[in-house]
Amino acid sequence: MLEAAVLFSSLGEQGIEDWVYSHDFQQFWLHACEQTESSKSQLHFGHYMSGAHDKEITELHVASLNTIRETGVAPDRWRNSVTVLLEKVFGVRLITKLRAICLLEADFNWLNKLIFAHRLEVHCRLHNLTPQEQFAKSKSCCEEASLIKNLATDGGRILHNSSAITSNDFDQCYDRGCAPISGLAARAHGVSRQSTRLMLQTMQCMDYFIKTGFGISDEPAFGGSAQLGSKLMGLGQGSGAAPGGMRNIITLVDNAYKGMGHGMAATSSMSGRIFLLAAIIYVEDTDLLHWAKFYGIEDEEFVRQVQDATTDWGMLVHATGGAVKPSKSFWYLMSWKFHNGRARLKTKQELIQFSVAIPQSDGTTAVIPLEGNDVTKKTLGVWSNPLNKPTVPLVKLKEKGLDWVDKLRVRPLERKLTWLSLTSQQYPTLFYGLSSLYASPDELETVMGSVYFNALPFLGYNRNINKAYRTLPTDFQGIGLKHWSIEKLGKDTAVLLRHWQSGSALGVALEFVYEAFLMEVGLDGNVLTRSFDRFQHLATHSWFKILWQYADRYELSITFNCRFNLGPIRRGDMALMELFARFGYSSDSMEILNRCRRFHCVHSLADILRADGKTIDPIVTSFQPGLSSRLFSWEQPTRSDLRFWTTTIKSVVPRTIPAITTLGAYISPPHRPYKWLASRDNSQVFHLLPNNKYTIYQKDDSQRTTRSGPRYTKISTHNGYPTDAALYASVDPNPSPNVINLHSTCDIYNAATNQSTFLTCLRSFSNQSLWDNLEIDGDGDWIITSIIQGTLEIGMDGSYMKDLSTTACSRAFILHCTNTSKEIKGCFVDSSHQADNYRGEFLGALGPLLLLRAAFMANPQVDAATVKIRLYCDNKGVVAHGNKVDEVLKSEQVQADLIRLMKTYSRLIPVQLQWIHVHGHSNDTTPFHKLTLAQQLNVRCDALARKYLLRAIQQHLFIHPSFPDEDIILSIRTEKIRSSTRKAIYKNWGTQLARDLFDKRNKVPRDSFDLIYWEIIPKVMNEFPKTFQDWVTRHISDFNGCNRYLSRWKPTVKNVCPSCGIANEDTKHITHCKDTSRTALFMEGIEEIRSWLVTNHTPPHLASLIHSYLSHRGDVSMESLTPLHSPYLTLAQAQDLIGFDNLLVGRLPKLLITTMKSKLALLNQQTLTIDRWAKDLSRHLLPFTHRQWTYRNSTVHYKPSEGKTVAEHTM
């Protein structure tokens, strides 16, 4: 009740509008599926769909619904529903395994969906009402919920912190929703009194008719009408109000549960940010997360904490009318022990004495089973365990794939339908939960190989085809089966990019585990770009370690911004683990040293050296654990480990210091606290004490300074912080009481004070090519004044001229001060394969944001949190994303790299940004001087964008693709990935695979691979039916059924050509056969190609050269057919390196493309581009080769008479 009151009061008057409009009605019913069952009254979907096409009928329906909602009087037919029983598992028809679904009246259920689903969802997202623990909401999914649970266990295993998970699923879900609590929760979320009462009263008085194979029952089986008894409880399975209503109830339960102090509250290792997550909830599936409050907590105390939380959760659920189902509940307990210095999880047998019980509605409790941490359970459709071992998930994944193959065996499909089933149905099934799978690439590929091996015959391939062809992309004429490892890496990077720094629960979990991962590994900089094989032993099995392994395998560089990584603390500093690796310590030794390093809470040389930067601090060679503001994992190394650590430190550091002389000044604040400070003149030393006190030690000038350093005597103790402290100090104890010796000092770290101007801040950004087209009135320092006064207006517009360049786009922007008329004008012109109008729009949005950031960097003292800046744009997508800075992007969001960057920059600017849509090209209908300022800025930006785009295309003046302060940059071979990571990985991996495969099988020499214009192949292949694409793959892989290969497993087949009788009929012979009929067909085909070449503006000499080369059927080189001084001599040499047979399967030389590109450019024909010309030529060559194959097969298979083939007649 209290949580409902708090939630309701936070909304004030901002409730959900429940008035129904005509456009609401038509928007749904015009696109509804007429096959959907509903309505016992037989007023089915079709009635409302038909009515939606007519304005007056629509208004009649809308008026009826609004009248019912306002009066609260529902039609009698609304209180009748049909209950159908559906199979949960295909083929399982046990009554206890069926799901009951209520079919309500169509208009009543639609009204519920409108208010309690659509509008309530938007309202909750707008006011941030739904807790992050709930994942049954838009732009979230089960996979993400499952991954968060895995990340939580990763954190526990890396930090060696006790944790637990209790799985407490709701019993009967929607059917146990208590009406009073449901109404209270709905009202607390802003649903009106009328809509809440109408929905609940109708459901309470509902009569339920059963539908079976014999029809619908004449009388209701049960119900809440007057003649059947008391009113019913529940929201109804199948009701449009049930999901939203259940989410409202769980929100109250969740908030109350957290208010009691329960849930996981883990501190991030570097930033100190608290990762708060009480549970993982998806409808009725609930996993409660528990996190020990300190290292080494006693098991009894921690289990008591878990039991208290579980009890409170159960009692809160009971208060809503619900219950926790004991048969589906269980719990995991992760408690740590140390054996020979290594942290080990306790086994189930060691924890069997502990139990957790859940309260029941009758006042009793039910003990739920404790599962071993290696036991894998299926939750939210994903198999997982706290150790994140992949063994069982891989078995289940394999079963999924082989079950599909078995179904094909039992009931085979046409080949094209088999491919459709694979791509549309089976791939999503197989790849569901792939981000939560912690299998290595080799383990995943083993399962993939088994599934594909069994599936290949049903896809039209011999299962013995070379493995590489299975997943070779169709870009290189392979089968193109999806590579599971690449799909996993693509999904993992998509999750990382979508959620990093987004503020979502998954984003915070990723940051929490990443920081723990970095602290554990102990390397500086971007660990994920380092060699996995060399440093993998430093990391615990975790999501980021698996990501590291996959990225290393597929040459994907994942570069985090330096603010997310560990780095040097002092000038000349170096990570200790880096130092040990340079000295060649073995993996086992490195693990020992890493444990001791974490025990002492040190990371780099600066942490183990004293203030002078060259002397080892004796505290780090002691047996005492270290102190740090960072969070290191809990470690208990053996004394033997610590002695080895001491020996190593004393050996390595003296050999390292001479190379760097001494460490310099601090460039970041030390995480190991200095308890001793000194004044600038060293006259006083200050000892910082607990409780905000410090002691002053005065230098004793009466004593001679010895090798132990000058002596200081304690004189007084004070509250607060010593204002005269200017140096960090290292001191040594003195035999005399209240006396210390000063060893050395160094300057205290002070963040650099800002003395910059707008221009110097702008020049400090990386990638200065961004400002090549920038024009600034004055020095630009006026911009901050304009922001404060509210006189700054920003306009932008983009340009994309596909006819001039398909890879270039631009975006211009103008920052205009309405008070002084001063302006900043600029334009970004980018060149990428992802270029289009949409990319250009987002590109320009970054310019004003960077300029605003520079203005605030130059004036950090300015508080503009309440100031609103208006940015005008004619693209609604930019406006929508700009106004939703914290919203997570879709997994396949177009131009995601720029949108993420726009959101990042928006979060870094301490001002309110309001993006406003303005119609573009307003000057087409209205004189410029009559336009508003926003419209004028848009028109001017459009002209600027066109101007700079034309100049960039002519002079090749494009910006560098990197941008300042990108959170994460993905790249392959130093080339930044700007669109789909998965596609980029496929392209890079596929290129290497194809180069190796074709060279190994003597198809394309390695040195000649890059001479082929591979870019056109996918465009050509996609224009053919899938069955033809399969033939191309079988042909180039030598698995197309030639007699050379058939004879190997069919003794009755002779290895001779069925046409010419020559022995050894292989794939190459298909186009080289000298049979008279096939030769005639061959010559007819090349005449058609010649005719096409001439028709499509190929120079006569080049067309004749290609015709002559083809007519010789590879017996002579193209170079020998080319005159000595011909401009096509180099082209001919390139073609000879590629080979005749490659040309016949559509693989064209790049030099042919560059030659024709210049020729076609002179024609100035927009319809005939070089890509179109190359694609059409390749499309002519492939069917030309295929005709030879089909003609050959007519000899083998066609039986004109007597049941014999042509070949059999000639025997």
Coordinates of N, CA, C and O in Angstrom, one line a residue, residues 1088-1201:
E1088 N 26.6 -15.1 -77.8 CA 25.7 -14.3 -77.1 C 26.4 -13.3 -76.1 O 26.0 -12.2 -76.0
I1089 N 27.5 -13.8 -75.5 CA 28.2 -12.9 -74.6 C 28.9 -11.8 -75.4 O 28.9 -10.6 -75.0
R1090 N 29.4 -12.1 -76.6 CA 30.0 -11.0 -77.4 C 28.9 -10.0 -77.8 O 29.2 -8.8 -77.8
S1091 N 27.7 -10.5 -78.2 CA 26.7 -9.6 -78.6 C 26.3 -8.7 -77.4 O 26.1 -7.5 -77.5
W1092 N 26.3 -9.3 -76.2 CA 26.0 -8.5 -75.0 C 27.1 -7.4 -74.7 O 26.8 -6.3 -74.4
L1093 N 28.3 -7.8 -74.9 CA 29.4 -6.9 -74.7 C 29.3 -5.7 -75.6 O 29.5 -4.5 -75.2
V1094 N 29.0 -6.0 -76.9 CA 28.9 -4.9 -77.9 C 27.7 -4.0 -77.5 O 27.8 -2.7 -77.6
T1095 N 26.6 -4.6 -77.2 CA 25.4 -3.8 -76.9 C 25.6 -3.0 -75.7 O 25.0 -1.9 -75.6
N1096 N 26.4 -3.4 -74.7 CA 26.6 -2.6 -73.5 C 27.9 -1.8 -73.5 O 28.6 -1.7 -72.5
H1097 N 28.3 -1.3 -74.7 CA 29.3 -0.3 -74.8 C 30.7 -0.7 -74.4 O 31.5 0.1 -74.1
T1098 N 31.0 -2.0 -74.6 CA 32.3 -2.5 -74.4 C 33.1 -2.1 -75.6 O 32.7 -2.3 -76.8
P1099 N 34.3 -1.5 -75.5 CA 35.2 -1.2 -76.7 C 35.3 -2.4 -77.6 O 35.5 -3.5 -77.1
P1100 N 35.3 -2.2 -78.9 CA 35.3 -3.3 -79.8 C 36.5 -4.2 -79.6 O 36.4 -5.4 -79.7
H1101 N 37.7 -3.6 -79.5 CA 38.9 -4.4 -79.3 C 38.8 -5.3 -78.0 O 39.3 -6.4 -78.1
L1102 N 38.3 -4.7 -77.0 CA 38.2 -5.5 -75.7 C 37.1 -6.6 -75.9 O 37.4 -7.7 -75.4
A1103 N 36.0 -6.3 -76.5 CA 35.0 -7.3 -76.7 C 35.6 -8.4 -77.6 O 35.3 -9.6 -77.3
S1104 N 36.3 -8.1 -78.6 CA 36.9 -9.1 -79.5 C 37.9 -10.0 -78.7 O 38.1 -11.2 -78.9
L1105 N 38.7 -9.3 -77.9 CA 39.7 -10.0 -77.1 C 39.0 -11.0 -76.1 O 39.5 -12.2 -76.0
I1106 N 38.0 -10.6 -75.5 CA 37.3 -11.5 -74.5 C 36.6 -12.7 -75.3 O 36.7 -13.8 -74.9
H1107 N 36.1 -12.3 -76.5 CA 35.5 -13.4 -77.4 C 36.5 -14.4 -77.8 O 36.3 -15.6 -77.8
S1108 N 37.6 -13.9 -78.2 CA 38.7 -14.8 -78.7 C 39.2 -15.7 -77.6 O 39.5 -16.8 -77.8
Y1109 N 39.4 -15.1 -76.4 CA 39.9 -15.8 -75.3 C 38.9 -16.9 -74.9 O 39.4 -18.1 -74.6
L1110 N 37.7 -16.6 -74.9 CA 36.7 -17.6 -74.6 C 36.6 -18.7 -75.6 O 36.5 -19.9 -75.3
S1111 N 36.7 -18.4 -76.9 CA 36.6 -19.4 -77.9 C 37.8 -20.4 -77.9 O 37.6 -21.5 -78.4
H1112 N 38.9 -20.0 -77.4 CA 40.1 -20.9 -77.3 C 39.9 -21.8 -76.1 O 40.8 -22.7 -75.9
R1113 N 38.9 -21.6 -75.2 CA 38.6 -22.5 -74.2 C 39.7 -22.8 -73.2 O 39.9 -23.9 -72.7
G1114 N 40.5 -21.8 -72.9 CA 41.6 -21.9 -72.0 C 42.9 -22.5 -72.5 O 43.8 -22.7 -71.7
D1115 N 42.9 -22.9 -73.8 CA 44.1 -23.5 -74.3 C 45.2 -22.6 -74.6 O 46.4 -23.0 -74.7
V1116 N 44.9 -21.3 -74.7 CA 45.9 -20.3 -75.0 C 45.7 -19.2 -74.0 O 44.6 -19.0 -73.5
S1117 N 46.7 -18.4 -73.6 CA 46.6 -17.3 -72.7 C 46.0 -16.1 -73.4 O 46.1 -15.9 -74.6
M1118 N 45.4 -15.2 -72.6 CA 44.9 -14.0 -73.1 C 46.0 -13.1 -73.5 O 45.8 -12.3 -74.5
E1119 N 47.1 -13.1 -72.8 CA 48.2 -12.3 -73.2 C 48.7 -12.6 -74.6 O 49.1 -11.7 -75.4
S1120 N 48.7 -13.9 -75.0 CA 49.2 -14.2 -76.3 C 48.2 -13.7 -77.4 O 48.6 -13.6 -78.6
L1121 N 47.0 -13.4 -77.0 CA 46.0 -12.9 -78.0 C 46.0 -11.4 -78.1 O 45.2 -10.9 -78.9
T1122 N 46.8 -10.8 -77.2 CA 46.8 -9.3 -77.1 C 48.0 -8.7 -77.8 O 49.1 -9.2 -77.5
P1123 N 47.8 -7.7 -78.7 CA 48.9 -7.1 -79.3 C 49.9 -6.5 -78.3 O 49.5 -6.1 -77.2
L1124 N 51.1 -6.3 -78.7 CA 52.2 -5.9 -77.7 C 51.9 -4.6 -77.1 O 52.1 -4.4 -75.9
H1125 N 51.4 -3.6 -77.9 CA 51.2 -2.3 -77.4 C 49.8 -2.0 -77.1 O 49.4 -0.8 -77.0
S1126 N 49.0 -3.0 -76.9 CA 47.6 -2.8 -76.6 C 47.4 -2.3 -75.2 O 48.1 -2.6 -74.3
P1127 N 46.4 -1.4 -75.0 CA 46.1 -0.9 -73.7 C 45.6 -1.9 -72.7 O 45.4 -1.7 -71.5
Y1128 N 45.2 -3.1 -73.3 CA 44.6 -4.2 -72.5 C 45.6 -5.3 -72.2 O 45.2 -6.3 -71.7
L1129 N 46.9 -5.0 -72.4 CA 47.9 -6.0 -72.1 C 48.0 -6.4 -70.6 O 48.1 -7.5 -70.3
T1130 N 48.0 -5.4 -69.8 CA 48.0 -5.6 -68.3 C 46.8 -6.4 -67.9 O 46.9 -7.3 -67.0
L1131 N 45.6 -6.0 -68.5 CA 44.4 -6.7 -68.2 C 44.5 -8.2 -68.5 O 44.1 -9.1 -67.8
A1132 N 45.1 -8.4 -69.7 CA 45.2 -9.8 -70.2 C 46.1 -10.6 -69.3 O 45.9 -11.8 -69.0
Q1133 N 47.2 -10.0 -68.8 CA 48.1 -10.6 -67.9 C 47.4 -11.0 -66.6 O 47.6 -12.1 -66.0
A1134 N 46.6 -10.0 -66.1 CA 45.9 -10.3 -64.9 C 44.9 -11.4 -65.0 O 44.8 -12.3 -64.2
Q1135 N 44.2 -11.5 -66.2 CA 43.3 -12.6 -66.4 C 44.0 -13.9 -66.5 O 43.5 -14.9 -66.0
D1136 N 45.2 -14.0 -67.1 CA 45.9 -15.2 -67.1 C 46.3 -15.7 -65.7 O 46.4 -16.9 -65.5
L1137 N 46.6 -14.8 -64.8 CA 46.9 -15.2 -63.5 C 45.7 -15.7 -62.8 O 45.8 -16.6 -61.9
I1138 N 44.5 -15.1 -63.1 CA 43.3 -15.6 -62.4 C 42.9 -17.0 -63.0 O 42.5 -17.9 -62.3
G1139 N 42.9 -17.1 -64.3 CA 42.6 -18.4 -64.9 C 41.3 -18.4 -65.7 O 40.4 -17.7 -65.3
F1140 N 41.3 -19.2 -66.7 CA 40.1 -19.3 -67.6 C 38.9 -19.8 -66.8 O 37.8 -19.3 -67.0
D1141 N 39.0 -20.8 -66.0 CA 37.9 -21.4 -65.3 C 37.2 -20.5 -64.3 O 36.0 -20.6 -64.1
N1142 N 38.0 -19.6 -63.7 CA 37.4 -18.6 -62.8 C 36.6 -17.6 -63.5 O 35.6 -17.2 -63.0
L1143 N 37.0 -17.3 -64.7 CA 36.2 -16.3 -65.5 C 34.8 -16.9 -65.8 O 33.8 -16.2 -65.8
L1144 N 34.7 -18.2 -66.1 CA 33.5 -18.8 -66.5 C 32.5 -19.0 -65.3 O 31.4 -19.4 -65.5
V1145 N 33.0 -18.8 -64.1 CA 32.0 -18.8 -62.9 C 31.8 -17.4 -62.4 O 31.4 -17.2 -61.3
G1146 N 32.0 -16.4 -63.3 CA 31.6 -15.0 -63.0 C 32.6 -14.2 -62.2 O 32.3 -13.1 -61.7
R1147 N 33.9 -14.7 -62.1 CA 34.9 -14.0 -61.3 C 35.7 -13.1 -62.3 O 36.5 -13.6 -63.1
L1148 N 35.4 -11.8 -62.2 CA 36.0 -10.9 -63.2 C 37.2 -10.2 -62.6 O 37.3 -10.0 -61.4
P1149 N 38.2 -9.9 -63.5 CA 39.4 -9.2 -63.0 C 39.1 -7.7 -62.6 O 38.2 -7.1 -63.3
K1150 N 39.7 -7.3 -61.6 CA 39.5 -5.9 -61.2 C 39.9 -4.9 -62.3 O 39.3 -3.9 -62.4
L1151 N 41.0 -5.3 -63.0 CA 41.4 -4.4 -64.1 C 40.4 -4.2 -65.1 O 40.3 -3.2 -65.8
L1152 N 39.6 -5.3 -65.4 CA 38.5 -5.1 -66.3 C 37.5 -4.1 -65.8 O 36.9 -3.3 -66.6
I1153 N 37.2 -4.1 -64.5 CA 36.2 -3.2 -64.0 C 36.8 -1.7 -64.1 O 36.0 -0.8 -64.5
T1154 N 38.0 -1.5 -63.7 CA 38.6 -0.2 -63.8 C 38.7 0.3 -65.2 O 38.5 1.5 -65.5
T1155 N 38.9 -0.6 -66.1 CA 39.0 -0.2 -67.5 C 37.6 0.3 -68.0 O 37.5 1.3 -68.7
M1156 N 36.6 -0.5 -67.7 CA 35.3 -0.2 -68.2 C 34.7 1.0 -67.4 O 33.8 1.7 -68.0
K1157 N 35.1 1.2 -66.2 CA 34.6 2.3 -65.4 C 34.9 3.6 -66.1 O 34.0 4.5 -66.2
S1158 N 36.1 3.8 -66.6 CA 36.4 5.0 -67.3 C 35.7 5.2 -68.6 O 35.3 6.3 -69.0
K1159 N 35.5 4.0 -69.3 CA 34.7 4.1 -70.5 C 33.3 4.4 -70.3 O 32.7 5.3 -71.1
L1160 N 32.7 3.9 -69.3 CA 31.3 4.1 -69.0 C 31.0 5.6 -68.5 O 30.0 6.2 -68.8
A1161 N 32.0 6.1 -67.8 CA 31.9 7.4 -67.3 C 31.8 8.5 -68.4 O 31.1 9.5 -68.3
L1162 N 32.5 8.2 -69.5 CA 32.4 9.1 -70.7 C 31.0 9.1 -71.3 O 30.6 10.1 -72.0
L1163 N 30.2 8.0 -71.1 CA 28.9 7.9 -71.7 C 27.9 8.7 -71.0 O 26.9 9.1 -71.5
N1164 N 28.2 9.0 -69.7 CA 27.3 9.8 -68.8 C 25.9 9.2 -68.8 O 24.9 9.9 -68.9
Q1165 N 25.8 7.9 -68.7 CA 24.5 7.2 -68.6 C 24.3 6.7 -67.2 O 25.0 5.9 -66.6
Q1166 N 23.2 7.3 -66.5 CA 23.0 7.0 -65.1 C 22.5 5.6 -64.9 O 22.7 5.0 -63.9
T1167 N 21.8 5.0 -65.9 CA 21.3 3.7 -65.8 C 22.3 2.6 -65.9 O 22.2 1.5 -65.3
L1168 N 23.4 2.8 -66.6 CA 24.4 1.8 -66.8 C 25.7 2.2 -66.0 O 26.6 2.8 -66.5
T1169 N 25.7 1.8 -64.7 CA 26.8 2.0 -63.9 C 27.8 0.8 -64.0 O 27.5 -0.2 -64.6
I1170 N 29.0 1.0 -63.5 CA 30.0 -0.1 -63.6 C 29.6 -1.3 -62.9 O 29.8 -2.4 -63.3
D1171 N 28.9 -1.1 -61.7 CA 28.4 -2.3 -61.0 C 27.4 -3.0 -61.8 O 27.3 -4.3 -61.8
R1172 N 26.5 -2.3 -62.4 CA 25.5 -2.9 -63.3 C 26.1 -3.7 -64.4 O 25.7 -4.8 -64.8
W1173 N 27.1 -3.1 -65.1 CA 27.8 -3.7 -66.2 C 28.5 -5.0 -65.8 O 28.3 -6.1 -66.4
A1174 N 29.2 -4.9 -64.6 CA 29.9 -6.1 -64.2 C 29.0 -7.2 -63.7 O 29.2 -8.4 -64.0
K1175 N 27.9 -6.8 -63.0 CA 26.9 -7.8 -62.6 C 26.3 -8.5 -63.7 O 26.1 -9.7 -63.7
D1176 N 25.9 -7.8 -64.8 CA 25.2 -8.4 -65.9 C 26.2 -9.3 -66.7 O 25.8 -10.4 -67.2
L1177 N 27.5 -8.9 -66.8 CA 28.4 -9.8 -67.5 C 28.6 -11.1 -66.7 O 28.6 -12.2 -67.2
S1178 N 28.7 -11.0 -65.3 CA 28.9 -12.2 -64.5 C 27.6 -13.0 -64.6 O 27.7 -14.3 -64.6
R1179 N 26.4 -12.4 -64.7 CA 25.2 -13.2 -64.8 C 25.1 -13.9 -66.2 O 24.3 -14.9 -66.3
H1180 N 25.8 -13.4 -67.2 CA 25.8 -14.1 -68.4 C 26.8 -15.3 -68.4 O 26.5 -16.3 -69.1
L1181 N 27.9 -15.1 -67.7 CA 28.9 -16.2 -67.7 C 28.4 -17.4 -66.9 O 28.7 -18.5 -67.3
L1182 N 27.7 -17.2 -65.8 CA 27.3 -18.3 -64.9 C 26.3 -19.2 -65.6 O 26.5 -20.4 -65.7
P1183 N 25.2 -18.7 -66.2 CA 24.3 -19.5 -67.0 C 24.9 -20.2 -68.2 O 24.6 -21.3 -68.6
F1184 N 25.9 -19.5 -68.8 CA 26.6 -20.1 -69.9 C 27.3 -21.4 -69.5 O 27.3 -22.4 -70.2
T1185 N 28.0 -21.4 -68.3 CA 28.6 -22.6 -67.8 C 27.6 -23.6 -67.4 O 27.7 -24.8 -67.6
H1186 N 26.5 -23.1 -66.8 CA 25.4 -24.1 -66.4 C 24.8 -24.8 -67.6 O 24.4 -26.0 -67.5
R1187 N 24.7 -24.1 -68.7 CA 24.1 -24.8 -69.9 C 25.0 -26.0 -70.3 O 24.5 -27.0 -70.8
Q1188 N 26.3 -25.8 -70.2 CA 27.2 -27.0 -70.5 C 26.9 -28.2 -69.6 O 26.9 -29.3 -70.0
W1189 N 26.6 -27.8 -68.3 CA 26.3 -28.9 -67.4 C 25.0 -29.6 -67.7 O 24.9 -30.8 -67.6
T1190 N 24.0 -28.8 -67.9 CA 22.7 -29.4 -68.2 C 22.7 -30.2 -69.5 O 22.0 -31.2 -69.6
Y1191 N 23.4 -29.7 -70.5 CA 23.5 -30.5 -71.8 C 24.2 -31.8 -71.5 O 23.8 -32.9 -72.0
R1192 N 25.3 -31.8 -70.7 CA 26.0 -33.0 -70.3 C 25.0 -34.0 -69.6 O 25.0 -35.2 -69.9
N1193 N 24.2 -33.5 -68.7 CA 23.3 -34.3 -68.0 C 22.2 -34.9 -68.9 O 21.7 -36.0 -68.6
S1194 N 21.8 -34.2 -69.9 CA 20.8 -34.8 -70.8 C 21.4 -36.0 -71.5 O 20.6 -37.0 -71.8
T1195 N 22.7 -36.1 -71.7 CA 23.3 -37.3 -72.3 C 23.2 -38.4 -71.3 O 23.0 -39.6 -71.6
V1196 N 23.4 -38.1 -70.0 CA 23.5 -39.1 -68.9 C 22.1 -39.6 -68.5 O 21.9 -40.8 -68.3
H1197 N 21.2 -38.7 -68.4 CA 19.9 -39.1 -67.7 C 18.7 -39.2 -68.7 O 17.7 -39.8 -68.3
Y1198 N 18.8 -38.5 -69.8 CA 17.6 -38.5 -70.7 C 17.5 -39.8 -71.4 O 18.4 -40.3 -72.0
K1199 N 16.3 -40.4 -71.4 CA 16.1 -41.7 -72.0 C 15.0 -41.6 -73.2 O 13.8 -41.7 -72.9
P1200 N 15.5 -41.4 -74.4 CA 14.6 -41.1 -75.5 C 13.8 -42.4 -75.9 O 12.7 -42.3 -76.4
S1201 N 14.4 -43.6 -75.8 CA 13.7 -44.8 -76.3 C 14.3 -46.0 -75.6 O 15.4 -46.0 -75.2

